[in-house]
Coordinates of C-alpha atoms in Angstrom, one line a residue:
M1 CA 224.0 124.0 36.2
S2 CA 223.3 127.2 34.0
G3 CA 219.7 128.5 34.7
Q4 CA 217.1 125.6 35.8
R5 CA 217.6 124.2 32.2
L6 CA 219.7 120.9 31.7
E7 CA 222.2 120.5 29.5
A8 CA 223.1 116.7 29.1
A9 CA 226.2 115.1 27.5
I10 CA 226.2 111.5 26.3
V11 CA 229.6 109.8 25.7
G12 CA 228.9 106.6 24.0
G13 CA 225.8 106.2 21.2
G14 CA 225.0 102.3 21.6
I15 CA 221.5 101.2 22.7
G16 CA 221.9 102.2 26.7
G17 CA 223.4 106.5 25.2
L18 CA 220.9 106.0 21.9
S19 CA 217.8 105.4 24.0
L20 CA 218.6 108.1 26.9
A21 CA 219.3 110.5 24.4
Q22 CA 215.9 110.0 22.8
G23 CA 213.9 110.1 26.4
L24 CA 215.3 113.2 27.2
R25 CA 215.0 114.8 23.7
K26 CA 211.5 113.7 23.7
A27 CA 210.9 116.1 27.1
G28 CA 213.1 118.8 25.2
V29 CA 215.7 118.7 27.0
R30 CA 219.0 119.6 25.8
V31 CA 221.6 116.6 24.9
A32 CA 224.4 116.1 23.0
V33 CA 225.9 112.1 21.9
Y34 CA 229.9 111.3 21.6
E35 CA 230.2 108.4 19.6
R36 CA 233.9 107.7 18.6
D37 CA 233.0 105.3 15.7
E38 CA 233.6 108.0 12.5
T39 CA 230.1 107.4 11.1
P40 CA 226.4 105.9 11.9
T41 CA 227.2 102.9 9.5
S42 CA 231.0 102.4 10.4
R43 CA 230.2 99.9 12.8
L44 CA 227.1 98.2 11.9
Q45 CA 227.4 94.9 13.3
G46 CA 226.3 92.4 15.6
Y47 CA 223.5 90.1 16.5
R48 CA 219.5 89.8 17.5
V49 CA 219.0 91.6 20.7
H50 CA 216.2 89.9 22.8
I51 CA 214.3 92.7 24.3
D52 CA 212.3 91.7 27.2
P53 CA 209.0 93.0 28.9
Q54 CA 210.9 95.0 30.9
G55 CA 213.2 96.5 28.3
S56 CA 210.7 97.0 26.3
T57 CA 208.5 99.5 28.8
A58 CA 211.8 101.3 29.0
L59 CA 211.9 101.8 25.3
H60 CA 208.6 102.2 24.9
Q61 CA 208.7 104.9 27.6
C62 CA 212.3 106.5 25.5
L63 CA 210.9 107.0 22.3
P64 CA 208.5 109.3 20.4
E65 CA 205.1 107.6 19.5
H66 CA 206.2 107.2 16.1
L67 CA 208.9 105.4 16.4
W68 CA 207.8 103.1 18.4
E69 CA 205.8 102.1 16.0
I70 CA 208.5 101.0 13.4
F71 CA 210.1 99.4 16.1
D72 CA 207.3 97.5 17.0
A73 CA 206.7 96.7 13.3
T74 CA 210.2 95.6 12.7
E75 CA 211.3 93.2 15.3
G76 CA 211.9 89.5 14.4
D77 CA 209.6 86.5 14.7
Y78 CA 210.3 85.5 18.4
S79 CA 208.6 83.1 20.9
E80 CA 209.2 83.5 24.5
G81 CA 211.6 80.9 25.8
I82 CA 214.9 78.6 25.7
T83 CA 215.1 74.9 25.1
L84 CA 217.7 72.8 26.7
I85 CA 218.9 69.5 24.8
T86 CA 221.5 67.4 25.3
E87 CA 224.6 67.0 22.2
Q88 CA 222.7 64.2 20.5
L89 CA 219.7 66.2 20.2
E90 CA 217.7 64.5 22.8
E91 CA 215.5 67.4 24.5
L92 CA 215.5 67.6 28.6
L93 CA 213.2 70.8 29.3
R94 CA 211.4 73.4 27.3
L95 CA 210.9 77.0 29.6
R96 CA 208.4 78.7 27.7
G97 CA 206.3 81.6 29.2
D98 CA 202.5 81.7 29.1
A99 CA 202.0 82.7 25.2
D100 CA 198.6 83.7 26.2
V101 CA 200.1 86.9 27.7
A102 CA 200.0 89.3 24.7
D103 CA 201.1 93.0 26.2
P104 CA 201.3 95.1 23.5
I105 CA 204.3 97.1 25.0
A106 CA 205.6 95.0 27.8
R107 CA 206.3 91.9 25.9
H108 CA 209.3 89.5 24.6
R109 CA 210.7 90.8 21.6
S110 CA 213.5 89.8 18.8
I111 CA 215.2 93.2 17.3
S112 CA 218.1 93.1 14.7
R113 CA 220.9 95.3 16.5
I114 CA 221.4 97.1 13.0
T115 CA 217.5 97.8 12.8
L116 CA 217.8 99.2 16.2
R117 CA 220.7 101.2 15.8
H118 CA 218.8 102.6 13.1
V119 CA 215.9 103.0 15.3
L120 CA 218.0 105.0 18.0
L121 CA 219.5 107.6 15.6
A122 CA 216.4 108.4 13.8
G123 CA 215.1 112.0 15.0
I124 CA 218.3 113.0 16.6
Q125 CA 220.7 112.8 13.8
D126 CA 221.4 116.7 14.6
A127 CA 222.5 115.7 18.7
V128 CA 224.7 113.1 17.6
H129 CA 228.5 113.5 16.7
F130 CA 231.2 110.9 15.3
N131 CA 234.2 110.5 15.0
R132 CA 235.0 112.0 19.1
R133 CA 236.8 110.1 20.8
F134 CA 236.7 111.0 24.4
V135 CA 239.8 111.4 26.3
S136 CA 238.8 113.2 29.6
Y137 CA 236.9 115.2 31.8
E138 CA 237.7 118.6 34.2
E139 CA 235.1 119.9 36.3
L140 CA 235.1 123.7 35.8
P141 CA 234.6 126.4 38.2
D142 CA 230.9 126.7 38.0
G143 CA 230.0 123.2 38.4
R144 CA 229.7 122.3 34.8
F145 CA 232.1 119.9 33.3
A146 CA 234.1 120.1 30.0
I147 CA 234.9 117.1 28.1
H148 CA 238.0 116.4 25.6
F149 CA 238.3 114.5 22.7
E150 CA 241.1 112.7 20.9
D151 CA 241.3 115.4 18.0
G152 CA 241.5 118.4 20.2
S153 CA 238.3 119.5 20.7
S154 CA 235.8 120.1 23.4
A155 CA 232.5 120.2 24.8
E156 CA 230.1 121.4 27.6
A157 CA 227.7 120.1 30.0
D158 CA 225.9 119.9 33.7
V159 CA 226.0 116.4 33.2
V160 CA 228.2 114.2 31.7
V161 CA 226.6 110.0 31.2
A162 CA 229.2 107.2 30.1
A163 CA 227.6 104.6 28.0
D164 CA 230.7 104.0 26.9
G165 CA 230.8 100.1 26.9
V166 CA 232.5 97.7 29.3
N167 CA 235.9 99.3 27.9
S168 CA 234.8 103.0 29.3
R169 CA 237.2 105.4 29.4
V170 CA 235.1 107.7 31.7
R171 CA 234.8 105.2 34.0
K172 CA 238.4 104.6 34.0
Q173 CA 239.0 108.5 35.2
Y174 CA 235.9 108.6 37.5
L175 CA 235.5 104.9 38.9
P176 CA 238.9 103.5 38.3
D177 CA 238.1 100.7 41.0
A178 CA 235.4 99.7 39.1
E179 CA 236.9 97.9 36.0
P180 CA 235.2 94.4 35.3
I181 CA 237.3 91.3 36.1
D182 CA 238.1 88.4 33.7
T183 CA 235.4 85.3 33.5
G184 CA 238.1 82.8 32.4
V185 CA 235.0 82.0 30.2
V186 CA 235.7 82.9 26.2
T187 CA 232.6 82.2 23.5
L188 CA 233.3 81.2 20.3
G189 CA 231.5 81.4 17.5
G190 CA 229.3 82.8 14.2
K191 CA 226.8 83.3 12.3
I192 CA 225.3 81.3 9.3
P193 CA 222.8 82.5 6.4
L194 CA 219.5 81.3 7.3
T195 CA 219.0 79.0 4.3
D196 CA 216.4 75.7 3.8
G197 CA 219.2 73.5 4.8
V198 CA 220.8 75.3 7.3
M199 CA 216.8 74.7 9.0
A200 CA 216.8 71.0 7.7
L201 CA 219.9 70.6 10.2
A202 CA 219.0 72.9 13.0
P203 CA 217.0 71.2 16.0
H204 CA 213.5 71.7 15.3
R205 CA 213.0 73.7 18.8
L206 CA 214.9 76.6 17.3
L207 CA 211.5 77.8 15.6
D208 CA 210.1 78.3 19.1
G209 CA 212.9 80.1 20.9
P210 CA 216.8 80.2 22.1
V211 CA 218.2 77.0 22.3
M212 CA 220.9 75.3 25.0
V213 CA 222.9 72.7 23.6
M214 CA 224.2 70.7 27.3
P215 CA 227.1 67.9 26.5
P216 CA 228.8 66.5 29.5
E217 CA 231.5 68.3 28.8
A218 CA 232.4 71.4 30.6
C219 CA 230.9 73.9 28.1
S220 CA 227.6 74.8 26.5
L221 CA 226.8 76.2 22.4
F222 CA 223.9 78.5 22.0
M223 CA 222.1 78.6 19.1
A224 CA 219.0 81.2 17.5
I225 CA 217.9 82.2 14.5
W226 CA 216.8 85.7 13.6
K227 CA 214.2 85.7 11.0
R228 CA 212.5 89.1 10.4
S229 CA 209.0 88.4 8.8
A230 CA 207.8 89.6 5.5
E231 CA 205.5 92.6 6.9
A232 CA 208.5 93.0 9.0
N233 CA 210.6 93.7 6.1
R234 CA 208.0 95.8 4.1
S235 CA 208.4 98.1 7.5
L236 CA 212.4 99.0 7.3
K237 CA 211.1 101.7 4.3
L238 CA 209.8 103.0 7.1
L239 CA 213.2 104.1 8.5
G240 CA 214.4 104.8 5.2
M241 CA 215.4 101.3 3.9
D242 CA 214.3 99.4 0.6
E243 CA 215.6 96.2 2.0
P244 CA 217.7 94.6 5.2
P245 CA 221.0 96.3 5.2
E246 CA 224.2 94.0 4.4
G247 CA 224.5 91.7 7.2
D248 CA 221.0 91.9 8.7
E249 CA 219.9 89.1 6.8
D250 CA 218.7 86.2 8.0
Y251 CA 220.5 84.1 10.0
M252 CA 221.0 81.2 12.9
I253 CA 223.8 82.0 15.1
L254 CA 226.1 79.9 17.2
G255 CA 228.3 80.4 20.3
L256 CA 230.4 77.4 22.2
G257 CA 231.2 79.1 25.6
G258 CA 234.3 77.5 28.0
E259 CA 237.7 78.0 29.4
P260 CA 240.5 78.7 26.9
G261 CA 241.9 75.3 28.2
Y262 CA 239.2 73.2 27.1
F263 CA 239.4 74.4 23.6
G264 CA 242.8 74.2 23.7
L265 CA 243.4 77.9 23.1
P266 CA 246.7 79.3 23.9
G267 CA 247.0 82.1 26.7
D268 CA 245.9 85.1 24.3
P269 CA 242.9 83.5 22.0
D270 CA 242.5 86.6 20.5
S271 CA 245.5 86.0 18.4
M272 CA 245.0 82.9 16.7
T273 CA 243.9 83.1 13.3
A274 CA 240.1 82.3 11.9
R275 CA 242.0 79.0 10.7
A276 CA 242.7 77.9 14.3
L277 CA 239.5 78.9 16.1
K278 CA 237.5 77.1 13.4
E279 CA 239.3 73.7 13.9
A280 CA 239.2 74.3 18.0
L281 CA 235.5 74.5 17.4
R282 CA 235.3 71.7 15.2
K283 CA 237.6 69.5 17.8
A284 CA 235.1 70.6 20.8
V285 CA 231.7 69.5 19.2
A286 CA 233.7 66.4 17.7
R287 CA 231.4 63.5 19.2
W288 CA 228.2 65.4 18.8
H289 CA 225.4 64.8 16.6
P290 CA 226.0 65.1 12.9
D291 CA 223.8 67.8 12.4
L292 CA 225.6 69.6 14.6
R293 CA 228.7 69.1 13.6
K294 CA 227.5 70.1 10.2
L295 CA 226.1 73.7 11.2
V296 CA 229.9 73.9 13.0
E297 CA 231.2 73.6 9.8
M298 CA 229.2 76.0 8.2
V299 CA 230.3 79.0 10.1
S300 CA 231.9 80.9 7.6
E301 CA 235.8 81.5 8.9
N302 CA 235.1 85.1 7.8
E303 CA 232.4 85.3 10.7
I304 CA 234.2 83.3 13.1
S305 CA 234.7 84.8 16.3
V306 CA 236.5 85.0 20.0
N307 CA 235.4 86.7 22.7
R308 CA 236.7 87.1 26.8
L309 CA 233.9 87.3 29.0
R310 CA 234.4 89.4 31.5
T311 CA 231.7 90.8 34.5
S312 CA 231.7 93.8 36.8
R313 CA 231.5 93.4 40.7
P314 CA 229.1 94.9 43.3
M315 CA 230.2 98.7 43.7
A316 CA 229.5 100.5 46.9
P317 CA 227.9 103.6 46.8
W318 CA 230.3 106.5 45.5
K319 CA 229.9 110.1 46.0
T320 CA 227.1 111.7 43.1
S321 CA 228.4 113.8 41.3
G322 CA 227.5 115.3 37.6
I323 CA 228.7 112.1 36.1
T324 CA 227.3 109.0 36.2
L325 CA 227.0 106.0 34.7
L326 CA 224.6 103.2 33.1
G327 CA 225.1 99.6 30.9
D328 CA 227.7 98.5 30.5
A329 CA 230.2 101.0 31.5
I330 CA 229.6 100.7 35.0
H331 CA 227.4 96.9 35.5
S332 CA 228.9 94.7 32.4
M333 CA 227.9 90.8 32.7
T334 CA 228.4 87.9 30.7
P335 CA 225.5 87.1 27.9
Y336 CA 224.5 83.8 29.7
R337 CA 220.9 85.4 30.9
G338 CA 220.4 87.6 27.5
I339 CA 219.8 90.9 29.9
G340 CA 222.3 93.3 29.6
A341 CA 220.9 95.3 26.4
N342 CA 217.2 95.0 29.0
I343 CA 219.3 96.6 31.9
A344 CA 220.8 99.5 29.6
L345 CA 217.2 100.4 29.0
K346 CA 215.7 100.5 32.2
D347 CA 218.9 102.3 32.9
A348 CA 218.0 104.5 30.4
A349 CA 214.3 104.9 31.0
L350 CA 214.7 105.4 35.2
L351 CA 218.5 107.9 34.4
A352 CA 215.6 110.2 31.5
A353 CA 212.8 110.1 33.8
K354 CA 215.6 111.8 36.8
L355 CA 217.2 114.1 34.3
I356 CA 213.9 115.1 33.4
E357 CA 212.9 116.2 36.6
A358 CA 216.0 118.0 37.2
D359 CA 215.3 119.9 34.1
C360 CA 212.0 121.2 35.1
G361 CA 213.1 122.3 38.6
E362 CA 211.5 119.6 40.8
K363 CA 214.6 118.4 42.5
P364 CA 218.4 119.5 42.4
L365 CA 220.6 117.5 39.8
L366 CA 222.2 115.6 42.3
E367 CA 219.3 114.1 44.1
A368 CA 218.1 113.3 40.8
I369 CA 221.3 111.8 40.0
A370 CA 221.7 110.1 43.4
E371 CA 218.3 108.8 43.3
Y372 CA 219.0 106.9 40.1
E373 CA 222.0 105.5 41.4
T374 CA 220.4 103.9 44.6
S375 CA 218.1 102.2 42.1
M376 CA 220.5 100.9 39.6
R377 CA 222.8 99.9 41.7
A378 CA 220.4 97.5 43.4
Y379 CA 218.8 95.6 40.1
A380 CA 221.9 95.9 37.7
F381 CA 224.6 94.3 40.5
A382 CA 221.7 91.6 41.1
A383 CA 221.7 91.0 37.1
V384 CA 225.3 90.7 37.1
E385 CA 225.4 88.2 39.8
S386 CA 222.7 86.1 38.2
S387 CA 224.1 86.3 35.1
R388 CA 227.1 85.0 36.5
K389 CA 225.9 82.2 37.9
S390 CA 223.8 81.4 34.8
M391 CA 227.7 81.4 33.3
E392 CA 229.1 78.7 35.6
Q393 CA 226.2 76.7 35.5
A394 CA 226.4 76.3 31.9
V395 CA 230.5 75.7 31.5
G396 CA 230.9 74.6 34.7
E397 CA 232.4 71.3 34.7
K398 CA 229.9 68.5 34.9
K399 CA 230.6 66.1 37.4
Y400 CA 229.0 62.3 36.5
P401 CA 227.1 60.8 38.6
I402 CA 225.5 65.0 39.1
F403 CA 225.0 65.6 35.7
G404 CA 223.4 62.8 35.4
I405 CA 220.9 62.7 37.6
A406 CA 220.4 66.3 37.1
K407 CA 219.5 65.6 33.4
T408 CA 217.3 63.0 34.2
A409 CA 215.3 65.6 36.6
M410 CA 214.8 68.3 34.0
R411 CA 214.0 65.3 31.8
V412 CA 210.9 64.7 34.9
V413 CA 209.9 68.7 34.7
N414 CA 209.9 68.4 31.2
A415 CA 207.1 65.4 31.0
V416 CA 204.5 67.3 33.9
P417 CA 203.2 70.7 32.9
F418 CA 202.4 71.5 36.7
L419 CA 205.9 70.9 37.6
R420 CA 207.4 72.9 34.3
K421 CA 204.8 75.8 34.5
K422 CA 206.0 75.9 38.7
L423 CA 209.6 76.3 37.4
I424 CA 209.4 78.6 35.1
S425 CA 207.3 81.0 37.6
A426 CA 210.3 81.1 40.2

């Protein structure tokens, strides 16, 4: 490490990497982000992000106050919880937290990925270097690291943070045995513009939060709406936008999860045409409620996509060095708990705090990184396992009569406020 002041390099400019950069810059730590995208707007896509109380607290720790206020002002309408329904739109169980709890920081939020990216880039544009595709790193004689990129350029830093996602190139060099494994589950889905007609067909509980459709077949359908309030739309001006960016208008998302064989998909779903994917969706819901079938028909072939779900495995402690990892680069998880982004934010806030301690000379760099990695392994891999179990429950084989008994139990709990509250708090 050069003197007492730290220089950090972050490979990857996603939610976790940019949040870490914001946290370090806020404390005056020298930081640079190297992102493979060609420009800040070359990959503005994706759906809403559910930020839970731990993710919200972590983001508050990382962002300077004025950016936190913008983030807070531009969130979408959101109600905590999720509702489970049958494929015939019969309510099974409504899980919703205590609406009276209104912590201004540690609370549930819904935010557009596109808007969040604009917030996280604000004020640190000079530190984010685009079109830098990581190739390799090497440790230098003085203990620092050189990072090499596809364009032939390189950079040096005291610590290198892998924040480059589930296909992390840094992880492949540093921890080659930590590759995520295929769960054998895929999701098919897309988004639909949120018109009055769409809302008329949607399950009414979508106004209270996401909905999960639980049919007797080995699959499940996740549904959620993204809707920014008029006040939040006006707040976009704080980010220099007169209106929501293209692709960020109000919408509903649908995601049907199951094994490829259930959908009749071939060995490589990625090779299927959009028309074939749409037909697979159509067949999967052929016996469902007409309103759900109509919503599936509204998913444009241009919007439909297939995603193979992978998950990390618990890792034994590795020897601490000036290379470390956060988010999906080390603990990718299925989307079935909706917590992946929140755990990445928690990583960013904790790692920022530890690196700031090292920068201030309060503890050696490797000790600071080791403390982060020890904590991160504990909470992150617990989240990975929880997410995997939720996926298996949602898309696993629903055997008769066990599934019928389970539905009856959910209806009983749903009808008794005491039991429902006890389940939520468990």
